[in-house]
Amino acid sequence: MDKSTNTKGNWKDLKKIYGIMFRYWPVLVTGLIAMLLYALFSGISITFVIPLFDYVFNPNKPAALYTTMGQFFDAIGTAWGSYISGIGGIFAIRGLSDLAPFWESLKQIMLQTNSLSLLYAICLFVVITMVLKNVFYYIQRILFVDLRGNTIRDVRNLMFSRYMKQSLEFFNQNRVGDALVRMVNDVEIVSEQFIRSLLEGIRDVVTILVYMRIALLMNSQLFLYSIIVLPAFSLTIGFLGKKIKKYSRRIQAQLSSMFSTVEEALNSMKIVKAFRREESEYKIFSQINKRHLKLWKKAQRYSALNVPLSEMTTLFTGVIVIVIGGRMILAPGSTFSLGDFTAFLFAMFSMLHPLNSLTQIYTDVKKALVSLGRISTVLNTESSVQEAEDAVEKKDFNSEIVFDNVSFSYKGSKPVLHNVSLTIHKGEKIAFVGASGGGKTTLANLFNRMYDVNEGAILIDGIDIRKIKISDLRRLFGVVTQESVLFTRSVRENIAYGSLDEVSDEQIRKAAQVAHAEEFILNFPNQYDEILQTKGANLSGGQKQRLCIARAIVGDPPILIFDEATSALDTESEKLVQEAIDDATQNRTVIMIAHRLSTIQKADRIVVLEHGRIVGIGTHQELMENCPRYQKLYNLQYGHST
């Protein structure tokens, strides 16, 4: 039952990958035609050994009737014309067996042709055939490289798009290093095995069928004797495939851990060095790397058995063919000629290489199924925040935001917010305060649907935000977080990042001026075109936050959210950022999440949260008079005794 379900799942996942590949069907079809022609000319090339052994190097040939290549080709043309007129036209040919009369005529012509002239003619045919074979081989390789490259690009684009559409809940549960492994390593493995190997597998199957047909025409009995070792070989390959798949799954898991460990350590280098944990981090990485190596070695040991098994199959097949075929040639009155036997040997041994390739593909595909599953996990994972099918457009904010008995908990954890009810009016500046873990940041993340509420509803102008188009909803909000997140791009691009609409240089400058950022931007050598270092390392904390404020207001959103925007700053920087906030919030609805009470005392209303519940609402003065929790927070911060 489990195996059947797993197989159906694999096929469903493969259909998605192949669906992407079939977008480029003209390239695929052209490549397959070139592949068929390559296989056809590969088969034709080995049949030239028959006339070479039976008619060129035949010491018992009669006197030559055709002494030049020209006479030889004329005779072939005459025989072909007679054959076609005799059967009623070329379209009467239904299979190779229908060509038997022409083949008999051709053998007579070769028998009556001067050996040297026949040798020249055969060499000419061999050269033409080999040139065409290799031309078609090159064409199909180039076309399939193009097909595979386009598919890899599209799969990675699709995966990145999926990551971009996931909710914050997804990223809380999945590490960045794992995402990198899936997008880079797993996609490469899947494209290698399910695209390249599929196409090469088709080529190998067609080539085998061509050679098999030739071998059967030469001697069907000998062919049946030669394949008796295949069943045992197939069972062994199946066992190896299962082992390789098992270890591949473990290897990819270890690889994800390795990438994640590296990503976390490098991103936290300041803390690593501050607490002298370089050696500790190295030991953690070394252990993961050691486990990865152990699993990789085991997988490689099983994989390495493919070559000796293939060699042994070739050996046994060759011995059987030579012994039985030799006896057939030497039998009195045998019609099985040396040329036929040589062509048969060429056909059989030419089959073994693509057959060995197919067995290698089988084991590689087993390994790639693990990566396919990891890719499909991302492609099939829907965001927990979904847009309603009947979602409405909303371009402006007119009256109020209402929290109606809102409760929320993160997946697998206890509730963070309990029955929160609150109305925020347009133009109001409202602040949320409380101890760490009280639910302030969680509340801020619910406004623009970073998460969805578990119970209750949030309404903007009377419309449930789950009924508003997500893009329209988030356009109403400008967000400044505690951590100043900036990109390794120009100052101009970082500010313009705040709007999906085209923003002019004038709008960017105005936003920078309002955020009090232009004063330091103009000091850069390239001013607005200055490229920021990683995480804005060439800026101070206050400068980074002012750029973030400029980014938040450049799209002119009617509502601004400040999530502890000054809590990580020193007093001087906080003063500058606070001035920027005051200017940026003119004529806007403002939601402030604050830890320092000094930053929110001028708010129209302050909401006090404790353990996810509202325990007080009012102005600073009102709360100082009637809210014990607020009084305690104030006294703790300002050093007053209670």
XYZ file of C-alpha atoms in Angstrom:
642
model
C 0.000 0.000 0.000
C 2.752 2.433 0.995
C 4.838 1.493 -2.039
C 1.892 2.067 -4.389
C 1.140 5.431 -2.816
C 4.797 6.412 -3.063
C 4.900 5.436 -6.750
C 1.792 7.505 -7.501
C 3.326 10.435 -5.655
C 6.562 10.114 -7.625
C 4.662 10.012 -10.912
C 2.598 13.050 -9.927
C 5.771 14.949 -9.064
C 7.413 13.886 -12.318
C 4.427 15.074 -14.331
C 4.982 18.549 -12.914
C 8.665 18.552 -13.957
C 7.910 17.102 -17.400
C 5.040 19.561 -17.805
C 7.631 22.330 -17.553
C 9.901 20.530 -20.020
C 7.099 20.015 -22.573
C 6.689 23.784 -22.869
C 9.636 23.476 -25.231
C 8.101 20.667 -27.298
C 9.447 21.895 -30.678
C 13.002 21.494 -29.341
C 12.076 18.102 -27.845
C 10.506 16.782 -31.065
C 13.395 17.986 -33.240
C 15.866 16.431 -30.830
C 13.995 13.099 -30.875
C 14.024 13.039 -34.682
C 17.773 13.701 -34.662
C 18.138 10.953 -32.058
C 16.251 8.430 -34.195
C 18.404 9.259 -37.214
C 21.527 8.882 -35.080
C 20.389 5.407 -33.933
C 19.474 4.447 -37.507
C 22.855 5.407 -38.937
C 24.569 3.699 -35.971
C 22.845 0.466 -36.958
C 23.553 0.882 -40.667
C 27.252 1.494 -39.998
C 27.838 -1.976 -38.550
C 26.152 -3.790 -41.474
C 29.047 -2.787 -43.760
C 31.159 -5.546 -42.186
C 29.022 -8.118 -44.045
C 30.120 -7.136 -47.591
C 33.587 -6.391 -46.255
C 34.159 -9.982 -45.061
C 31.902 -11.896 -47.473
C 32.493 -10.014 -50.769
C 35.700 -7.946 -50.542
C 37.968 -10.442 -48.803
C 36.359 -13.515 -50.398
C 39.039 -15.521 -52.259
C 36.402 -17.610 -54.080
C 34.668 -14.764 -55.964
C 33.817 -15.362 -59.671
C 35.240 -13.169 -62.434
C 34.283 -9.519 -61.982
C 31.415 -8.206 -64.105
C 31.653 -4.677 -62.652
C 35.207 -3.329 -62.566
C 34.665 0.299 -61.500
C 32.728 2.115 -58.782
C 30.617 3.785 -61.463
C 29.525 0.440 -62.908
C 28.801 -0.810 -59.379
C 26.536 2.168 -58.567
C 24.784 1.877 -61.952
C 24.038 -1.783 -61.258
C 22.597 -0.917 -57.833
C 20.395 1.788 -59.394
C 19.079 -0.644 -62.001
C 18.370 -3.317 -59.349
C 16.553 -0.774 -57.126
C 14.408 0.414 -60.029
C 13.426 -3.134 -60.927
C 12.607 -3.912 -57.289
C 10.390 -0.841 -56.833
C 8.485 -1.402 -60.089
C 8.050 -5.069 -59.172
C 6.365 -4.315 -55.801
C 4.255 -1.430 -57.098
C 6.080 1.575 -55.628
C 8.158 2.579 -52.601
C 5.083 2.924 -50.353
C 4.477 -0.813 -50.675
C 7.450 -1.445 -48.373
C 6.056 -2.331 -44.951
C 9.141 -3.676 -43.182
C 12.695 -4.914 -43.531
C 11.474 -8.336 -44.643
C 9.985 -6.717 -47.777
C 13.506 -5.668 -48.785
C 14.718 -9.293 -48.960
C 14.497 -9.517 -52.821
C 16.522 -6.317 -53.237
C 19.065 -7.594 -50.679
C 19.545 -10.790 -52.709
C 20.103 -8.713 -55.883
C 22.589 -6.519 -54.018
C 24.535 -9.559 -52.818
C 24.823 -10.792 -56.413
C 26.050 -7.394 -57.600
C 28.687 -7.288 -54.823
C 29.777 -10.823 -55.640
C 30.283 -9.774 -59.307
C 32.118 -6.507 -58.487
C 35.885 -6.077 -58.503
C 37.054 -6.390 -54.872
C 39.111 -3.188 -54.908
C 36.275 -1.122 -56.425
C 33.848 -2.655 -53.923
C 36.244 -1.792 -51.066
C 36.360 1.851 -52.224
C 32.560 1.972 -52.475
C 32.077 0.462 -48.999
C 34.608 2.912 -47.489
C 32.736 5.787 -49.126
C 29.449 4.556 -47.653
C 31.087 4.115 -44.247
C 32.428 7.687 -44.275
C 29.054 9.149 -45.338
C 27.196 7.070 -42.735
C 29.583 7.958 -39.911
C 29.504 11.660 -40.785
C 25.695 11.665 -40.766
C 25.614 9.629 -37.549
C 27.862 12.119 -35.738
C 26.085 15.166 -37.180
C 22.770 13.906 -35.826
C 24.427 12.986 -32.524
C 25.725 16.558 -32.157
C 22.362 18.063 -33.123
C 20.422 16.008 -30.573
C 22.985 16.738 -27.831
C 22.844 20.506 -28.446
C 19.036 20.517 -28.596
C 18.724 18.504 -25.396
C 21.254 20.719 -23.586
C 19.049 23.674 -24.530
C 15.934 21.802 -23.388
C 17.486 20.801 -20.072
C 18.894 24.271 -19.397
C 15.526 25.936 -20.024
C 13.796 23.425 -17.763
C 16.302 23.909 -14.925
C 15.834 27.660 -15.158
C 12.042 27.380 -15.077
C 12.019 24.917 -12.154
C 14.302 27.182 -10.110
C 12.182 30.206 -11.017
C 9.065 28.319 -9.927
C 10.674 27.221 -6.653
C 11.863 30.743 -5.850
C 8.390 32.034 -6.664
C 6.937 29.450 -4.257
C 9.332 30.543 -1.530
C 8.393 34.172 -2.101
C 4.693 33.354 -1.695
C 5.034 31.430 1.566
C 3.885 32.970 4.838
C 6.229 33.898 7.669
C 5.088 30.717 9.427
C 6.808 28.650 6.708
C 10.140 30.430 7.182
C 9.891 30.064 10.952
C 9.838 26.297 10.440
C 12.326 25.929 7.528
C 15.967 26.944 7.436
C 17.539 29.063 4.708
C 20.345 26.536 4.149
C 17.793 23.841 3.359
C 16.155 26.119 0.774
C 19.534 26.643 -0.904
C 20.181 22.891 -1.128
C 16.743 22.279 -2.629
C 17.027 25.065 -5.208
C 20.620 24.377 -6.262
C 21.634 20.788 -5.513
C 18.284 18.974 -5.673
C 17.179 20.750 -8.865
C 20.515 19.892 -10.494
C 20.156 16.212 -9.543
C 16.567 16.022 -10.800
C 17.420 17.735 -14.083
C 20.422 15.476 -14.508
C 18.527 12.231 -13.999
C 14.919 12.870 -15.005
C 15.676 15.074 -18.009
C 19.162 14.306 -19.311
C 18.990 10.632 -18.359
C 15.451 10.319 -19.721
C 16.525 11.662 -23.099
C 19.704 9.612 -23.161
C 17.687 6.620 -21.993
C 15.327 7.042 -24.963
C 18.351 7.241 -27.257
C 19.822 4.080 -25.696
C 16.519 2.193 -25.988
C 16.145 3.151 -29.663
C 19.767 2.200 -30.322
C 19.279 -1.153 -28.580
C 16.143 -1.835 -30.640
C 18.000 -1.060 -33.879
C 20.894 -3.354 -32.966
C 18.497 -5.991 -31.660
C 16.648 -5.971 -34.967
C 19.914 -6.400 -36.836
C 20.987 -9.267 -34.536
C 17.617 -11.005 -34.988
C 17.880 -10.695 -38.768
C 21.379 -12.162 -38.667
C 20.505 -15.110 -36.399
C 17.494 -15.137 -34.062
C 18.517 -18.393 -32.362
C 21.960 -17.082 -31.434
C 20.397 -13.868 -30.128
C 18.138 -15.768 -27.709
C 21.122 -17.731 -26.370
C 23.073 -14.511 -25.799
C 20.542 -12.863 -23.445
C 20.203 -15.655 -20.860
C 22.364 -13.762 -18.307
C 20.117 -10.661 -18.245
C 17.501 -11.686 -15.585
C 20.100 -12.260 -12.850
C 21.801 -9.000 -13.784
C 18.494 -7.067 -13.578
C 17.710 -8.414 -10.083
C 21.125 -7.342 -8.812
C 20.737 -3.858 -10.273
C 17.315 -3.541 -8.592
C 18.849 -4.366 -5.198
C 21.599 -1.786 -5.706
C 19.032 0.842 -6.709
C 17.130 0.459 -3.417
C 20.312 0.773 -1.374
C 21.454 3.873 -3.261
C 18.057 5.562 -2.829
C 18.123 4.928 0.938
C 21.542 6.479 1.414
C 20.792 9.353 -0.986
C 17.860 10.419 1.190
C 20.151 10.561 4.230
C 22.883 12.364 2.283
C 20.534 15.148 1.182
C 19.294 15.595 4.757
C 22.882 15.905 5.993
C 23.665 18.328 3.163
C 20.772 20.546 4.253
C 22.084 20.510 7.829
C 25.540 21.398 6.569
C 24.318 24.360 4.487
C 22.130 25.602 7.333
C 24.977 25.367 9.847
C 27.282 27.337 7.543
C 24.598 29.938 6.809
C 23.764 30.453 10.498
C 27.418 30.659 11.584
C 28.440 33.115 8.847
C 25.391 35.316 9.398
C 26.100 35.381 13.146
C 29.851 35.932 12.878
C 29.842 38.935 15.213
C 28.324 36.842 18.020
C 30.541 33.846 17.212
C 33.676 35.955 17.590
C 32.398 37.924 20.573
C 31.908 34.732 22.585
C 34.997 32.971 21.185
C 32.921 30.179 19.641
C 34.961 29.707 16.435
C 36.293 26.325 17.552
C 32.869 25.234 18.819
C 31.222 26.113 15.494
C 34.004 24.292 13.653
C 33.402 21.141 15.721
C 29.659 21.237 14.985
C 30.334 21.626 11.266
C 33.030 18.950 11.338
C 30.642 16.411 12.892
C 27.972 17.061 10.266
C 30.601 16.870 7.525
C 31.874 13.580 8.955
C 28.380 12.029 8.941
C 27.834 13.273 5.390
C 31.118 11.651 4.268
C 30.219 8.334 5.915
C 26.863 8.155 4.132
C 28.370 9.328 0.842
C 31.013 6.569 0.972
C 28.369 3.892 1.524
C 26.324 5.147 -1.428
C 29.443 5.252 -3.616
C 30.383 1.677 -2.680
C 27.044 0.381 -3.928
C 27.215 2.620 -6.985
C 30.732 1.389 -7.811
C 29.388 -2.161 -8.241
C 27.644 -1.088 -11.453
C 30.832 -1.140 -13.538
C 32.119 -4.614 -12.542
C 28.609 -6.056 -12.890
C 28.327 -4.556 -16.365
C 31.784 -5.893 -17.282
C 30.873 -9.377 -16.099
C 27.629 -9.287 -18.086
C 29.596 -8.269 -21.178
C 32.115 -11.052 -20.573
C 29.538 -13.826 -20.152
C 27.492 -12.584 -23.109
C 30.605 -12.403 -25.311
C 31.746 -15.902 -24.379
C 28.289 -17.384 -25.075
C 28.003 -15.629 -28.456
C 31.504 -16.559 -29.632
C 31.223 -20.220 -28.583
C 27.740 -20.844 -30.008
C 28.252 -18.632 -33.076
C 31.602 -20.269 -33.869
C 29.986 -23.705 -33.777
C 27.245 -22.507 -36.167
C 29.792 -21.195 -38.707
C 31.876 -24.358 -38.551
C 28.848 -26.672 -38.878
C 28.761 -28.485 -42.286
C 26.387 -26.819 -44.773
C 25.911 -23.723 -42.588
C 24.468 -20.609 -44.285
C 25.693 -18.423 -41.418
C 28.665 -16.638 -43.003
C 31.674 -14.967 -41.393
C 30.281 -11.579 -42.453
C 26.917 -12.372 -40.848
C 28.622 -13.509 -37.651
C 30.858 -10.437 -37.534
C 27.850 -8.137 -38.034
C 26.017 -10.077 -35.312
C 28.955 -9.611 -32.929
C 29.073 -5.902 -33.687
C 25.323 -5.629 -33.081
C 25.449 -7.553 -29.795
C 28.437 -5.710 -28.366
C 27.028 -2.391 -29.568
C 23.911 -3.203 -27.537
C 25.891 -3.751 -24.350
C 27.106 -0.172 -23.951
C 23.633 1.444 -24.097
C 22.339 -1.443 -21.950
C 24.962 -0.660 -19.312
C 24.033 3.025 -19.564
C 20.402 2.131 -18.884
C 21.354 0.220 -15.741
C 23.408 3.196 -14.563
C 20.459 5.473 -15.297
C 18.228 3.178 -13.224
C 20.450 3.433 -10.150
C 20.873 7.195 -10.622
C 17.115 7.664 -10.938
C 16.628 5.836 -7.649
C 18.964 8.358 -6.059
C 17.246 11.267 -7.797
C 13.805 10.263 -6.471
C 14.914 11.653 -3.113
C 15.693 15.055 -4.631
C 12.455 14.947 -6.624
C 10.518 14.513 -3.394
C 12.360 17.421 -1.758
C 11.642 19.728 -4.711
C 8.013 18.662 -4.844
C 7.603 19.394 -1.132
C 8.268 23.052 -1.947
C 6.268 23.096 -5.185
C 3.263 21.463 -3.501
C 3.325 23.518 -0.296
C 0.683 26.200 -0.296
C 1.039 29.290 1.854
C -1.036 29.303 5.028
C -2.086 32.834 3.994
C -4.275 32.468 0.905
C -6.124 35.073 -1.128
C -9.884 34.521 -1.241
C -11.340 33.609 -4.631
C -13.800 36.493 -4.341
C -11.213 38.950 -2.953
C -12.088 42.602 -3.516
C -9.881 45.513 -4.504
C -9.161 48.198 -1.946
C -6.962 51.156 -2.851
C -7.562 53.482 0.103
C -8.230 53.693 3.842
C -11.262 55.770 4.826
C -12.398 55.314 8.409
C -11.182 52.622 10.822
C -9.421 49.342 11.569
C -11.323 46.996 13.883
C -9.973 44.022 15.844
C -13.025 41.902 16.616
C -12.312 39.274 19.326
C -9.006 38.282 17.707
C -7.135 35.254 19.040
C -3.907 33.875 17.588
C -1.310 31.187 18.270
C 1.726 30.053 16.330
C 1.621 26.527 15.008
C 2.161 24.042 17.817
C 2.399 26.660 20.572
C 0.104 28.149 23.196
C -2.088 31.168 22.308
C -0.259 34.506 21.987
C -3.335 36.764 21.716
C -6.650 36.248 23.528
C -9.925 37.866 22.400
C -8.372 41.220 21.457
C -10.996 43.823 20.518
C -9.929 47.293 19.452
C -10.876 50.087 17.036
C -8.228 52.315 15.425
C -9.585 55.440 13.710
C -8.142 57.025 10.601
C -5.483 59.615 11.444
C -4.981 58.217 14.929
C -1.556 57.503 16.383
C -1.851 54.432 18.535
C 0.915 52.662 20.446
C 1.158 49.146 21.852
C 3.321 48.560 24.912
C 3.987 45.668 27.230
C 6.650 43.245 28.375
C 8.542 41.079 25.894
C 6.402 38.149 24.788
C 3.195 40.024 25.476
C 2.031 39.814 21.835
C 2.935 43.299 20.514
C 4.908 42.231 17.408
C 2.452 39.409 16.737
C -0.332 41.972 16.704
C 1.604 44.123 14.214
C 2.097 41.114 11.924
C -1.655 40.480 11.780
C -2.549 43.892 10.324
C -1.166 43.102 6.851
C -1.653 39.324 6.996
C 1.877 38.138 7.644
C -0.181 35.581 9.576
C -3.922 34.921 9.676
C -5.930 35.084 12.880
C -7.135 31.814 14.383
C -10.356 33.286 15.733
C -12.219 36.547 15.279
C -11.568 39.013 12.460
C -9.685 42.176 11.512
C -11.703 44.635 9.450
C -10.588 47.691 7.477
C -13.458 50.048 6.656
C -15.832 47.225 7.551
C -14.199 44.673 5.210
C -12.557 41.537 6.616
C -8.908 41.775 5.524
C -9.104 38.127 4.392
C -11.542 39.332 1.727
C -9.160 42.011 0.399
C -6.601 41.271 -2.309
C -3.296 40.689 -0.516
C -1.369 43.108 -2.727
C -3.949 45.859 -2.140
C -3.980 45.198 1.610
C -0.224 45.406 2.006
C -0.079 48.505 -0.161
C -2.021 50.314 2.574
C 0.827 49.742 5.055
C 4.380 51.001 5.299
C 6.448 48.944 7.742
C 9.605 49.763 9.711
C 10.918 46.850 11.783
C 13.315 46.720 14.711
C 15.973 45.095 12.532
C 17.066 47.424 9.734
C 16.894 45.111 6.720
C 18.696 46.587 3.702
C 19.837 45.024 0.424
C 23.263 45.086 -1.241
C 22.001 47.538 -3.836
C 22.128 51.294 -4.329
C 20.565 53.740 -1.865
C 18.096 54.665 -4.604
C 17.029 51.036 -5.118
C 16.675 50.434 -1.374
C 14.313 53.391 -0.982
C 12.355 52.575 -4.164
C 11.900 49.011 -2.823
C 8.986 50.337 -0.777
C 6.721 50.758 -3.812
C 5.760 48.424 -6.634
C 4.828 51.452 -8.727
C 7.427 53.355 -10.699
C 8.846 56.056 -8.424
C 10.607 59.140 -9.696
C 13.903 60.516 -8.443
C 11.923 63.400 -6.962
C 9.748 60.992 -4.929
C 12.837 59.166 -3.683
C 14.510 62.434 -2.649
C 11.358 63.660 -0.947
C 11.053 60.411 1.037
C 14.725 60.662 2.043
C 14.255 64.278 3.135
C 11.176 63.480 5.224
C 13.093 60.586 6.840
C 16.073 62.918 7.545
C 18.238 60.590 5.441
C 19.401 62.930 2.679
C 21.821 64.675 5.016
C 24.079 61.603 5.094
C 23.205 60.284 1.614
C 24.694 63.401 -0.004
C 27.969 62.712 1.783
C 28.452 59.445 -0.120
C 30.787 59.646 -3.169
C 27.957 58.395 -5.406
C 25.146 59.841 -3.300
C 21.883 58.041 -4.212
C 23.781 55.623 -6.459
C 26.055 54.471 -3.630
C 26.001 50.660 -3.307
C 25.423 49.554 0.271
C 27.608 46.892 1.804
C 26.134 43.589 3.027
C 23.350 44.342 5.539
C 24.184 48.057 5.221
C 27.459 47.608 7.097
C 28.744 50.989 5.872
C 25.898 52.775 7.723
C 25.285 53.462 11.405
C 22.225 52.023 13.130
C 20.388 55.348 12.970
C 21.251 55.845 9.296
C 19.953 52.390 8.437
C 16.671 53.029 10.240
C 16.193 56.376 8.498
C 16.657 54.665 5.140
C 14.070 52.091 6.231
C 11.664 54.921 7.105
C 12.231 56.478 3.660
C 11.480 53.099 2.115
C 8.279 52.776 4.158
C 6.874 56.151 3.043
C 8.048 56.362 -0.592
C 4.862 54.628 -1.785
C 2.748 57.066 0.263
C 0.849 54.425 2.300
C -2.006 55.737 4.478
C -0.961 53.563 7.466
C 2.520 53.206 8.989
C 3.637 50.437 11.345
C 6.724 51.001 13.491
C 7.738 47.772 15.197
C 10.159 48.887 17.945
C 11.961 50.992 15.328
C 14.211 52.764 17.858
C 14.756 50.094 20.510
C 18.209 49.056 19.216
C 19.575 52.608 18.896
C 21.662 54.795 21.162
C 20.162 57.990 22.590
C 21.506 60.324 19.872
C 20.462 58.032 17.035
C 17.090 57.472 18.663
C 16.526 61.250 18.756
C 17.323 61.583 15.031
C 15.139 58.611 14.097
C 12.317 59.866 16.317
C 12.420 63.210 14.491
C 12.223 61.300 11.206
C 9.257 59.299 12.529
C 7.479 62.474 13.645
C 7.848 64.016 10.180
C 6.965 60.779 8.363
C 3.757 60.261 10.348
C 2.161 63.594 9.542
C -1.394 63.083 8.234
C -1.150 59.295 8.497
C -2.595 56.586 10.691
C 0.254 55.285 12.818
C 0.636 51.994 14.687
C 3.655 51.912 16.971
C 5.041 48.902 18.793
C 7.253 50.283 21.533
C 9.446 49.104 24.319
C 10.697 52.535 25.387
C 7.799 54.544 26.744
C 9.586 57.822 25.946
C 8.901 57.274 22.236
C 5.128 56.935 22.520
C 3.985 59.375 25.185
C 2.579 61.719 22.511
C 0.422 58.950 20.999
C -3.336 59.594 20.862
C -3.888 56.296 22.652
C -1.642 53.713 24.240
C -2.732 50.060 24.417
C -1.173 48.008 27.219
C -0.807 44.278 26.502
C -0.073 41.603 29.065
C 0.069 37.887 28.169
C -1.849 38.554 24.961
C -4.688 40.500 26.575
C -5.480 44.200 26.639
C -5.229 45.454 30.229
C -5.377 49.175 29.573
C -6.177 51.783 26.900
C -5.739 55.551 27.131
C -3.359 58.462 26.924
C -0.103 58.453 28.838
C -1.633 60.580 31.554
C -4.786 58.456 31.822
C -2.789 55.233 32.077
C -0.508 56.701 34.714
C -3.603 57.374 36.770
C -5.584 54.151 36.351
C -3.449 51.319 34.834
C -1.187 49.535 37.362
C 0.597 47.570 34.648
C 1.526 50.737 32.741
C 2.601 52.411 35.958
C 4.917 49.480 36.690
C 6.459 49.616 33.183
C 6.994 53.368 33.554
C 8.575 53.059 36.975
C 10.881 50.252 35.817
C 12.125 52.309 32.874
C 12.532 55.599 34.670
C 13.868 54.170 37.884
C 11.046 55.311 40.148
C 10.163 53.191 43.163
C 6.619 51.899 43.397
